[in-house]
Amino acid sequence: MPDPIRLSLPNGRIELSWPPTLEDDPDVHKIYTDPRVLQYLPFWDPNASLESVIQRRTTRLTEPNQFRDFRIHHLLPHTAESTGLPNLLGTVGFIFMSLENRATEAGIIIHPEAHRAGYASEALYLCLKHGFDSKDE
């Protein structure tokens, strides 16, 4: 497996991290089963279990050249009480990566409480910049 990746902007609001960890799985599960998120994910099972989220993460980790799921973390100083936001804001990454064709798809899922605050734009920028700056990873 490639080395861990940490990406952030100078403003220090978020950090993208890869590989995803077991510690994030419960928060990912909460986001992926939130009805406000599910309206944009018609293919996702609204009754998905935590175990299915864990299985998805472990399966994708076995194919790092096909999937690259970054976790979007809200950086400190931060508490849910002070900002109303969880530490894990969502996921962003590449799917169906083809090094041969130098093509991929990008996707992002953001916690509903973080909508319209610029977090998605920052996360997608970091993800795409990493993709374009990385050579044949």
C-alpha positions as a Python dict, from the first residue, in 0.01 Angstrom:
ca = {
    (1, 'M'): (0, 0, 0),
    (2, 'P'): (129, 350, -79),
    (3, 'D'): (234, 586, 201),
    (4, 'P'): (-36, 776, 391),
    (5, 'I'): (-144, 1106, 236),
    (6, 'R'): (-238, 1424, 421),
    (7, 'L'): (-355, 1730, 224),
    (8, 'S'): (-453, 2072, 354),
    (9, 'L'): (-476, 2436, 251),
    (10, 'P'): (-300, 2730, 420),
    (11, 'N'): (-629, 2843, 581),
    (12, 'G'): (-621, 2525, 790),
    (13, 'R'): (-995, 2453, 793),
    (14, 'I'): (-982, 2097, 663),
    (15, 'E'): (-744, 1810, 605),
    (16, 'L'): (-788, 1524, 362),
    (17, 'S'): (-645, 1196, 483),
    (18, 'W'): (-584, 861, 317),
    (19, 'P'): (-601, 571, 381),
    (20, 'P'): (-936, 578, 559),
    (21, 'T'): (-936, 434, 910),
    (22, 'L'): (-1160, 217, 1121),
    (23, 'E'): (-1206, 507, 1363),
    (24, 'D'): (-1387, 708, 1094),
    (25, 'D'): (-1629, 432, 994),
    (26, 'P'): (-1907, 515, 1246),
    (27, 'D'): (-1908, 881, 1132),
    (28, 'V'): (-1903, 779, 765),
    (29, 'H'): (-2197, 549, 837),
    (30, 'K'): (-2392, 837, 997),
    (31, 'I'): (-2332, 1058, 694),
    (32, 'Y'): (-2411, 786, 440),
    (33, 'T'): (-2742, 699, 608),
    (34, 'D'): (-2859, 1056, 668),
    (35, 'P'): (-3181, 1112, 465),
    (36, 'R'): (-3053, 1455, 357),
    (37, 'V'): (-2751, 1286, 198),
    (38, 'L'): (-2941, 990, 58),
    (39, 'Q'): (-3151, 1211, -167),
    (40, 'Y'): (-2833, 1251, -377),
    (41, 'L'): (-2729, 884, -353),
    (42, 'P'): (-3013, 680, -503),
    (43, 'F'): (-2782, 379, -538),
    (44, 'W'): (-2691, 368, -167),
    (45, 'D'): (-2893, 145, 67),
    (46, 'P'): (-3069, 368, 323),
    (47, 'N'): (-3055, 78, 569),
    (48, 'A'): (-2684, 13, 519),
    (49, 'S'): (-2515, -124, 827),
    (50, 'L'): (-2192, -13, 986),
    (51, 'E'): (-2051, -348, 878),
    (52, 'S'): (-2125, -265, 513),
    (53, 'V'): (-1935, 65, 549),
    (54, 'I'): (-1640, -124, 699),
    (55, 'Q'): (-1653, -380, 417),
    (56, 'R'): (-1663, -105, 154),
    (57, 'R'): (-1356, 63, 305),
    (58, 'T'): (-1155, -259, 331),
    (59, 'T'): (-1248, -368, -21),
    (60, 'R'): (-1145, -33, -167),
    (61, 'L'): (-815, -45, 21),
    (62, 'T'): (-726, -365, -164),
    (63, 'E'): (-749, -173, -493),
    (64, 'P'): (-571, 161, -430),
    (65, 'N'): (-525, 216, -802),
    (66, 'Q'): (-901, 189, -860),
    (67, 'F'): (-1032, 386, -561),
    (68, 'R'): (-886, 667, -352),
    (69, 'D'): (-1129, 769, -76),
    (70, 'F'): (-1005, 1062, 130),
    (71, 'R'): (-1167, 1149, 459),
    (72, 'I'): (-1244, 1519, 509),
    (73, 'H'): (-1159, 1623, 865),
    (74, 'H'): (-1249, 1956, 1020),
    (75, 'L'): (-931, 2077, 1186),
    (76, 'L'): (-880, 2204, 1539),
    (77, 'P'): (-948, 2424, 1720),
    (78, 'H'): (-1283, 2260, 1685),
    (79, 'T'): (-1554, 2109, 1894),
    (80, 'A'): (-1899, 2007, 1784),
    (81, 'E'): (-2033, 2243, 2049),
    (82, 'S'): (-1841, 2544, 1913),
    (83, 'T'): (-1909, 2492, 1544),
    (84, 'G'): (-2207, 2259, 1530),
    (85, 'L'): (-2002, 2039, 1297),
    (86, 'P'): (-1863, 1690, 1349),
    (87, 'N'): (-1488, 1626, 1313),
    (88, 'L'): (-1547, 1413, 1001),
    (89, 'L'): (-1714, 1630, 738),
    (90, 'G'): (-1737, 1372, 462),
    (91, 'T'): (-1551, 1188, 192),
    (92, 'V'): (-1400, 1289, -140),
    (93, 'G'): (-1204, 1088, -388),
    (94, 'F'): (-1144, 915, -713),
    (95, 'I'): (-1326, 611, -844),
    (96, 'F'): (-1264, 390, -1144),
    (97, 'M'): (-909, 518, -1183),
    (98, 'S'): (-738, 417, -1506),
    (99, 'L'): (-367, 493, -1512),
    (100, 'E'): (-344, 351, -1863),
    (101, 'N'): (-600, 600, -1995),
    (102, 'R'): (-513, 870, -1739),
    (103, 'A'): (-882, 900, -1655),
    (104, 'T'): (-1096, 883, -1342),
    (105, 'E'): (-1420, 1001, -1186),
    (106, 'A'): (-1434, 1218, -875),
    (107, 'G'): (-1703, 1219, -611),
    (108, 'I'): (-1776, 1396, -286),
    (109, 'I'): (-2018, 1349, 2),
    (110, 'I'): (-2041, 1623, 266),
    (111, 'H'): (-2221, 1619, 601),
    (112, 'P'): (-2543, 1823, 559),
    (113, 'E'): (-2446, 2060, 840),
    (114, 'A'): (-2134, 2155, 639),
    (115, 'H'): (-2323, 2244, 320),
    (116, 'R'): (-2286, 2595, 177),
    (117, 'A'): (-1980, 2679, 386),
    (118, 'G'): (-1708, 2618, 126),
    (119, 'Y'): (-1587, 2287, 270),
    (120, 'A'): (-1686, 2089, -39),
    (121, 'S'): (-1508, 2334, -271),
    (122, 'E'): (-1191, 2318, -61),
    (123, 'A'): (-1200, 1938, -40),
    (124, 'L'): (-1262, 1891, -411),
    (125, 'Y'): (-986, 2139, -495),
    (126, 'L'): (-736, 1950, -276),
    (127, 'C'): (-841, 1616, -419),
    (128, 'L'): (-820, 1728, -782),
    (129, 'K'): (-491, 1912, -724),
    (130, 'H'): (-347, 1594, -574),
    (131, 'G'): (-473, 1393, -871),
    (132, 'F'): (-322, 1627, -1129),
    (133, 'D'): (4, 1677, -936),
    (134, 'S'): (58, 1305, -868),
    (135, 'K'): (250, 1112, -1127),
    (136, 'D'): (146, 753, -1194),
    (137, 'E'): (55, 663, -835),
}
